[in-house]
């Protein structure tokens, strides 16, 4: 490629990069996704340059209108991207020159590609944070609706994937609402922190032109200009925070995806997933596979990987800009795409899934799930120290196991053979319904608590 093919290089180089250098150096293959943000930033910059008298109003108007034409071409699919022009910034500027001529050359006054790309990328990531917050809201509403429908449905609560104590379906659904609320707050917090404008930091040291950075910051809906020009062009914390927030959120999605895989199995039968989010087997006609849940569980690894990859890119870079930082975008783009896809798919699955109330109840009543209730009854009714009550309950569980029955199926005589003071009222606490109703402590699984939380979340959402 000759120097004439890329005037953007200026007079520094006698010849342009060869084909290999061109391929490794170019980012237009992926950073074209920031076209709308690039044009928005350039329009704000041109307006500011005219407002402070650095360029004429006539040139600024031509630039702004020309940029709208470029955006229309890109959105319409008629724009011809050139790898020789390296990136979205040069592609846009070159096309602008074709459209309006000499005024296009004034657009880059008092800025650099360093502050330009930092601004574009921040705007793009900020848009993705907003989209993630909206997606999380939708998923939270789906979980709240499930909780509302099954506020008093009894199911087993697990530790170590072993039956522990009865809980309610609604309480289990609301656990994910709490997780997602933290995810949402992390994105909101990161968004507030990132919302400073790099534009006007120029290459790294600021500019000698009398620009108005407050004006461009306000036009681009930033809270204020970034305070240090060195940091402004070298900062990618906002991308790392996005990936960190996305990774934690993705982990929560993967946890529920795993539960759906287990719950929809023939062994559990806790839920039935809709046909929209399941597939059949090519050879086994009875199969209904939870493919969407499994794919969410797998795609999460790409988001985790993006987080590690960008941390690795940034960890050894001296101030300010290094070309390594061009490797920031593909990771973030891929993670954002997969997070939004996972959120949408999970929202669909949660909305459509049907809980098998009878299977949930049967599972809740198995595995000696009310053993803790029995121990608590021994403490409350017989005044027994908890450690002794724990021992007595263990003996009763062993007795039930030897009889191949559950605790409520033991006779009073059998119970009294372990401890003579046990009386008939013990059976009041051994049903799973009574167990969950008794858990009225703040944050507990009692249906009345679930309904109160559903009401609170509906108000918040």
Short mmCIF file of N, CA and C in Angstrom, two decimals, residues 126 128-141 144 175-193 241-242 244-250 252-253 339-340 343 456-461:
data_model
loop_
_atom_site.label_atom_id
_atom_site.label_comp_id
_atom_site.label_asym_id
_atom_site.label_seq_id
_atom_site.Cartn_x
_atom_site.Cartn_y
_atom_site.Cartn_z
N UNK A 126 -21.32 2.50 27.95
CA UNK A 126 -22.41 3.08 28.73
C UNK A 126 -23.77 2.63 28.18
N UNK A 128 -24.31 -0.15 26.68
CA UNK A 128 -24.46 -1.56 27.04
C UNK A 128 -24.83 -1.74 28.50
N UNK A 129 -24.31 -0.88 29.35
CA UNK A 129 -24.71 -0.92 30.76
C UNK A 129 -26.20 -0.63 30.90
N UNK A 130 -26.67 0.35 30.15
CA UNK A 130 -28.10 0.67 30.19
C UNK A 130 -28.94 -0.52 29.71
N UNK A 131 -28.45 -1.17 28.64
CA UNK A 131 -29.17 -2.33 28.11
C UNK A 131 -29.17 -3.48 29.11
N UNK A 132 -28.04 -3.68 29.78
CA UNK A 132 -27.95 -4.76 30.78
C UNK A 132 -28.90 -4.49 31.94
N UNK A 133 -28.96 -3.25 32.40
CA UNK A 133 -29.86 -2.89 33.49
C UNK A 133 -31.31 -3.16 33.09
N UNK A 134 -31.66 -2.81 31.87
CA UNK A 134 -33.02 -3.06 31.38
C UNK A 134 -33.30 -4.56 31.29
N UNK A 135 -32.31 -5.32 30.81
CA UNK A 135 -32.48 -6.77 30.71
C UNK A 135 -32.62 -7.44 32.07
N UNK A 136 -31.85 -6.96 33.03
CA UNK A 136 -31.94 -7.50 34.39
C UNK A 136 -33.31 -7.19 34.99
N UNK A 137 -33.81 -5.99 34.76
CA UNK A 137 -35.15 -5.63 35.24
C UNK A 137 -36.20 -6.60 34.72
N UNK A 138 -36.12 -6.91 33.43
CA UNK A 138 -37.11 -7.82 32.84
C UNK A 138 -37.03 -9.20 33.47
N UNK A 139 -35.82 -9.69 33.71
CA UNK A 139 -35.67 -11.00 34.33
C UNK A 139 -36.15 -10.99 35.77
N UNK A 140 -35.87 -9.91 36.50
CA UNK A 140 -36.37 -9.81 37.87
C UNK A 140 -37.89 -9.87 37.90
N UNK A 141 -38.54 -9.19 36.97
CA UNK A 141 -40.01 -9.21 36.93
C UNK A 141 -40.53 -10.64 36.68
N UNK A 144 -40.23 -12.52 39.92
CA UNK A 144 -41.24 -12.05 40.87
C UNK A 144 -42.61 -12.64 40.52
N UNK A 175 -34.92 -15.53 45.80
CA UNK A 175 -33.48 -15.54 46.03
C UNK A 175 -32.75 -15.01 44.79
N UNK A 176 -33.24 -15.37 43.60
CA UNK A 176 -32.61 -14.88 42.38
C UNK A 176 -32.92 -13.41 42.13
N UNK A 177 -34.07 -12.95 42.60
CA UNK A 177 -34.36 -11.52 42.50
C UNK A 177 -33.34 -10.73 43.31
N UNK A 178 -32.99 -11.23 44.49
CA UNK A 178 -31.98 -10.55 45.31
C UNK A 178 -30.63 -10.52 44.59
N UNK A 179 -30.23 -11.65 44.01
CA UNK A 179 -28.96 -11.69 43.28
C UNK A 179 -28.96 -10.68 42.14
N UNK A 180 -30.04 -10.70 41.36
CA UNK A 180 -30.11 -9.81 40.20
C UNK A 180 -30.17 -8.34 40.63
N UNK A 181 -30.78 -8.07 41.77
CA UNK A 181 -30.80 -6.69 42.26
C UNK A 181 -29.39 -6.20 42.55
N UNK A 182 -28.55 -7.09 43.10
CA UNK A 182 -27.15 -6.71 43.32
C UNK A 182 -26.44 -6.50 41.99
N UNK A 183 -26.74 -7.35 41.01
CA UNK A 183 -26.14 -7.17 39.69
C UNK A 183 -26.52 -5.81 39.11
N UNK A 184 -27.79 -5.49 39.21
CA UNK A 184 -28.26 -4.21 38.69
C UNK A 184 -27.57 -3.05 39.39
N UNK A 185 -27.43 -3.14 40.70
CA UNK A 185 -26.79 -2.04 41.45
C UNK A 185 -25.32 -1.91 41.08
N UNK A 186 -24.65 -3.04 40.77
CA UNK A 186 -23.25 -2.96 40.35
C UNK A 186 -23.13 -2.23 39.02
N UNK A 187 -24.01 -2.56 38.06
CA UNK A 187 -23.97 -1.86 36.77
C UNK A 187 -24.27 -0.36 36.97
N UNK A 188 -25.25 -0.06 37.80
CA UNK A 188 -25.60 1.35 38.03
C UNK A 188 -24.44 2.10 38.68
N UNK A 189 -23.79 1.46 39.64
CA UNK A 189 -22.66 2.09 40.31
C UNK A 189 -21.49 2.30 39.35
N UNK A 190 -21.20 1.28 38.55
CA UNK A 190 -20.12 1.39 37.57
C UNK A 190 -20.43 2.47 36.54
N UNK A 191 -21.70 2.57 36.16
CA UNK A 191 -22.08 3.59 35.18
C UNK A 191 -21.84 4.99 35.73
N UNK A 192 -22.19 5.20 36.99
CA UNK A 192 -21.95 6.52 37.59
C UNK A 192 -20.45 6.85 37.61
N UNK A 193 -19.64 5.85 37.94
CA UNK A 193 -18.21 6.08 38.06
C UNK A 193 -17.54 6.35 36.71
N UNK A 241 -14.80 -2.81 34.52
CA UNK A 241 -15.93 -2.87 35.45
C UNK A 241 -17.16 -3.46 34.78
N UNK A 242 -17.36 -3.10 33.51
CA UNK A 242 -18.47 -3.71 32.78
C UNK A 242 -18.31 -5.22 32.75
N UNK A 244 -16.52 -7.10 34.73
CA UNK A 244 -16.64 -7.65 36.08
C UNK A 244 -18.11 -7.78 36.48
N UNK A 245 -18.88 -6.72 36.27
CA UNK A 245 -20.31 -6.78 36.58
C UNK A 245 -20.99 -7.86 35.74
N UNK A 246 -20.63 -7.92 34.46
CA UNK A 246 -21.22 -8.92 33.57
C UNK A 246 -20.87 -10.33 34.03
N UNK A 247 -19.65 -10.52 34.51
CA UNK A 247 -19.22 -11.85 34.94
C UNK A 247 -20.01 -12.32 36.16
N UNK A 248 -20.22 -11.43 37.12
CA UNK A 248 -20.97 -11.81 38.32
C UNK A 248 -22.42 -12.10 37.96
N UNK A 249 -23.00 -11.24 37.12
CA UNK A 249 -24.37 -11.46 36.68
C UNK A 249 -24.47 -12.78 35.91
N UNK A 250 -23.51 -13.03 35.04
CA UNK A 250 -23.50 -14.26 34.25
C UNK A 250 -23.40 -15.49 35.15
N UNK A 252 -24.62 -15.76 38.12
CA UNK A 252 -25.95 -15.99 38.67
C UNK A 252 -26.85 -16.67 37.65
N UNK A 253 -26.77 -16.24 36.40
CA UNK A 253 -27.57 -16.87 35.36
C UNK A 253 -27.20 -18.34 35.21
N UNK A 339 -23.95 -11.70 27.16
CA UNK A 339 -24.73 -11.36 28.35
C UNK A 339 -26.16 -11.03 27.98
N UNK A 340 -26.34 -10.20 26.96
CA UNK A 340 -27.70 -9.81 26.58
C UNK A 340 -28.49 -11.01 26.06
N UNK A 343 -29.43 -13.10 29.15
CA UNK A 343 -30.51 -12.47 29.90
C UNK A 343 -31.86 -12.66 29.20
N UNK A 456 -43.40 -5.87 47.70
CA UNK A 456 -42.33 -4.85 47.74
C UNK A 456 -41.61 -4.78 46.39
N UNK A 457 -41.26 -5.94 45.84
CA UNK A 457 -40.52 -5.93 44.58
C UNK A 457 -41.36 -5.42 43.42
N UNK A 458 -42.64 -5.74 43.43
CA UNK A 458 -43.51 -5.21 42.37
C UNK A 458 -43.55 -3.69 42.41
N UNK A 459 -43.55 -3.16 43.64
CA UNK A 459 -43.50 -1.71 43.77
C UNK A 459 -42.20 -1.11 43.28
N UNK A 460 -41.09 -1.79 43.59
CA UNK A 460 -39.76 -1.28 43.18
C UNK A 460 -39.56 -1.39 41.68
N UNK A 461 -40.10 -2.45 41.09
CA UNK A 461 -39.86 -2.68 39.66
C UNK A 461 -40.89 -1.99 38.77
#
